[in-house]
Short mmCIF file of C-alpha atoms in Angstrom, two decimals:
data_model
loop_
_atom_site.label_atom_id
_atom_site.label_comp_id
_atom_site.label_asym_id
_atom_site.label_seq_id
_atom_site.Cartn_x
_atom_site.Cartn_y
_atom_site.Cartn_z
CA MET A 1 133.89 62.91 99.84
CA SER A 2 137.59 62.78 99.03
CA PRO A 3 139.76 65.91 98.96
CA ARG A 4 140.13 67.75 95.68
CA ALA A 5 143.21 66.91 93.64
CA ASP A 6 144.63 70.42 94.03
CA ALA A 7 144.21 70.23 97.83
CA VAL A 8 146.07 66.92 97.90
CA ARG A 9 148.85 68.38 95.74
CA ASN A 10 149.09 71.48 97.93
CA ARG A 11 149.27 69.39 101.09
CA GLN A 12 152.13 67.33 99.64
CA LYS A 13 153.95 70.45 98.44
CA ILE A 14 153.63 71.89 101.95
CA LEU A 15 154.95 68.69 103.57
CA ASP A 16 157.90 68.56 101.16
CA ALA A 17 158.71 72.22 101.74
CA ALA A 18 158.38 71.85 105.51
CA ARG A 19 160.79 68.92 105.55
CA GLU A 20 163.28 70.85 103.43
CA GLN A 21 162.98 74.11 105.39
CA ILE A 22 163.16 72.46 108.81
CA THR A 23 166.13 70.37 107.70
CA ARG A 24 167.84 73.52 106.41
CA HIS A 25 166.87 75.97 109.17
CA GLY A 26 165.83 73.78 112.10
CA PRO A 27 162.82 74.48 114.32
CA GLU A 28 163.12 78.19 113.58
CA ALA A 29 161.82 77.70 110.02
CA GLY A 30 158.86 80.02 109.71
CA MET A 31 155.45 79.16 108.39
CA ASP A 32 155.72 82.05 105.89
CA GLU A 33 159.00 80.64 104.56
CA ILE A 34 157.51 77.15 104.35
CA ALA A 35 154.49 78.46 102.43
CA ALA A 36 156.77 80.37 100.04
CA ALA A 37 158.97 77.31 99.47
CA ALA A 38 155.83 75.26 98.76
CA GLY A 39 154.55 77.89 96.33
CA VAL A 40 151.27 78.30 98.22
CA ALA A 41 149.65 81.17 100.07
CA VAL A 42 150.08 81.26 103.85
CA GLY A 43 146.33 80.86 104.22
CA THR A 44 146.50 77.62 102.24
CA LEU A 45 149.21 76.33 104.57
CA TYR A 46 147.10 77.19 107.64
CA ARG A 47 144.00 75.53 106.15
CA HIS A 48 145.96 72.29 105.98
CA PHE A 49 147.98 72.75 109.18
CA PRO A 50 146.59 75.20 111.78
CA ASN A 51 149.99 75.49 113.49
CA LYS A 52 153.60 74.42 113.16
CA THR A 53 153.19 71.55 115.63
CA ASP A 54 150.51 70.00 113.40
CA LEU A 55 152.74 70.47 110.36
CA VAL A 56 155.77 68.85 112.00
CA THR A 57 153.58 66.01 113.27
CA ALA A 58 152.42 65.37 109.69
CA VAL A 59 156.03 65.38 108.39
CA ILE A 60 157.04 62.83 111.05
CA ALA A 61 153.98 60.67 110.29
CA GLU A 62 154.92 60.70 106.60
CA TYR A 63 158.49 59.63 107.51
CA LEU A 64 157.17 56.76 109.66
CA GLY A 65 155.00 55.66 106.75
CA HIS A 66 158.09 55.48 104.53
CA VAL A 67 159.92 53.40 107.17
CA ALA A 68 156.96 51.01 107.34
CA ASP A 69 156.84 50.77 103.52
CA ASP A 70 160.57 50.02 103.45
CA ALA A 71 160.30 47.28 106.08
CA GLU A 72 157.36 45.69 104.27
CA ALA A 73 159.29 45.77 100.97
CA ALA A 74 162.24 44.07 102.70
CA ASN A 75 159.88 41.30 103.82
CA GLU A 76 158.61 40.91 100.28
CA ARG A 77 162.19 40.45 99.09
CA VAL A 78 162.77 37.84 101.81
CA ALA A 79 159.61 36.02 100.71
CA ALA A 80 161.02 36.06 97.16
CA GLY A 81 164.27 34.45 98.33
CA ALA A 82 166.50 37.24 99.66
CA LYS A 83 168.58 36.49 102.75
CA PRO A 84 166.85 37.96 105.83
CA MET A 85 170.07 39.18 107.46
CA ASP A 86 171.05 41.03 104.29
CA GLU A 87 167.64 42.70 104.22
CA ILE A 88 167.89 43.66 107.90
CA THR A 89 171.34 45.15 107.42
CA SER A 90 170.24 47.14 104.37
CA PHE A 91 167.04 48.27 106.09
CA VAL A 92 168.93 49.56 109.15
CA GLU A 93 171.42 51.37 106.90
CA ARG A 94 168.59 53.06 105.00
CA VAL A 95 166.79 54.07 108.20
CA LEU A 96 170.01 55.51 109.64
CA GLU A 97 170.62 57.55 106.50
CA ALA A 98 167.03 58.80 106.43
CA SER A 99 167.22 59.62 110.14
CA ALA A 100 170.40 61.60 109.55
CA THR A 101 168.65 63.56 106.80
CA ASP A 102 165.51 64.16 108.88
CA HIS A 103 167.37 64.81 112.14
CA ALA A 104 166.39 68.48 112.10
CA VAL A 105 162.72 67.58 111.63
CA LYS A 106 162.88 65.26 114.64
CA ALA A 107 164.59 67.98 116.68
CA ALA A 108 161.86 70.40 115.64
CA ALA A 109 159.22 67.88 116.72
CA ARG A 110 160.81 67.61 120.16
CA THR A 111 161.08 71.40 120.41
CA LEU A 112 157.47 71.95 119.40
CA GLY A 113 156.06 69.03 121.39
CA ALA A 114 154.63 67.36 118.28
CA ASP A 115 153.22 63.87 118.68
CA THR A 116 155.69 61.84 116.65
CA VAL A 117 153.93 58.50 116.82
CA ASP A 118 151.63 57.67 113.93
CA GLU A 119 149.90 54.55 115.26
CA PRO A 120 149.04 52.81 111.94
CA ALA A 121 152.52 53.38 110.47
CA GLU A 122 154.19 52.49 113.77
CA THR A 123 152.21 49.25 113.96
CA ARG A 124 153.04 48.41 110.33
CA ALA A 125 156.74 49.09 110.91
CA ARG A 126 156.91 47.07 114.15
CA THR A 127 155.13 44.14 112.51
CA ALA A 128 157.35 44.17 109.42
CA VAL A 129 160.57 44.52 111.44
CA GLY A 130 159.41 41.71 113.73
CA THR A 131 158.85 39.49 110.70
CA LEU A 132 162.35 40.29 109.39
CA ILE A 133 163.85 39.53 112.80
CA LYS A 134 162.05 36.18 113.02
CA ALA A 135 163.23 35.19 109.53
CA ALA A 136 166.86 36.03 110.37
CA GLN A 137 166.57 34.16 113.68
CA ASP A 138 165.10 31.14 111.88
CA ASP A 139 168.13 31.24 109.55
CA GLY A 140 170.40 31.22 112.61
CA ASP A 141 172.01 34.57 111.74
CA LEU A 142 170.35 36.83 114.30
CA HIS A 143 170.68 36.17 118.02
CA PRO A 144 167.49 34.55 119.41
CA ASP A 145 166.97 37.23 122.06
CA VAL A 146 166.93 40.21 119.63
CA THR A 147 163.63 42.12 119.57
CA VAL A 148 162.05 44.96 117.63
CA ASP A 149 162.77 47.20 120.63
CA ASP A 150 166.46 46.35 120.26
CA PHE A 151 166.38 47.67 116.71
CA TYR A 152 164.60 50.83 117.85
CA LEU A 153 167.28 51.27 120.52
CA LEU A 154 169.99 50.74 117.90
CA ILE A 155 168.51 53.37 115.62
CA SER A 156 167.72 55.85 118.40
CA SER A 157 171.28 55.70 119.71
CA ALA A 158 172.95 55.99 116.30
CA PRO A 159 175.29 58.95 115.71
CA ILE A 160 172.98 60.46 113.10
CA ASP A 161 174.54 63.90 113.49
CA GLN A 162 177.91 62.54 112.32
CA PRO A 163 179.21 62.15 108.73
CA PRO A 164 178.28 59.02 106.73
CA ALA A 165 181.69 57.39 107.32
CA VAL A 166 181.26 57.67 111.09
CA ARG A 167 177.73 56.23 110.93
CA ALA A 168 178.98 53.33 108.80
CA ARG A 169 181.83 52.65 111.23
CA TRP A 170 179.43 52.77 114.19
CA LEU A 171 177.16 50.24 112.50
CA THR A 172 180.15 47.98 111.76
CA LEU A 173 181.08 48.04 115.44
CA VAL A 174 177.59 47.66 116.92
CA PHE A 175 175.68 45.40 114.53
CA PRO A 176 177.66 42.19 115.23
CA GLY A 177 176.32 42.24 118.80
CA LEU A 178 172.92 41.35 117.35
CA THR A 179 174.17 38.37 115.38
CA THR A 180 174.96 34.83 116.43
CA ARG A 181 178.46 35.23 114.97
CA GLY A 182 179.08 38.30 117.12
CA ARG A 183 178.29 36.77 120.50
CA GLY A 184 177.35 33.14 120.03
CA SER A 185 173.88 31.63 120.23
CA ASP A 186 173.52 30.93 123.97
#
């Protein structure tokens, strides 16, 4: 039996409000404030998410799902004729911007000990990024030794707490190290 439509709507409203409140107030965002921002009773929030750790885990899982969707869409554009390296560059830029926006949610997850790995979304994202990498390597634009883990390292070490201009400059300085133009193809 699938959940009722109002329960699905309430769950999404809670997730949206949690993301907004945690981004605005950090890990200190209270469950009462999240419920109020979602326009639901506190009891409704707790029926969906028994504690804040479960709520933050769900917000992170939703974020990972969006990253996987984005990587899969980039692969679809490559299959339709887009240049793989252009899609990789755009994908990384989008992930960095989203990570900067959701930085507080990730900090809250670390503070609360939430499990931030959603296996199906993580697998989808890794597979799609791996496909993008292979396409760019086949085109001769991406260095042959670059892996999915290299992209995760790139994103995890990005200055996401800095202004957009600093993040863009960082990417301009770092990204060429992944390309064949930046360090040759040996």
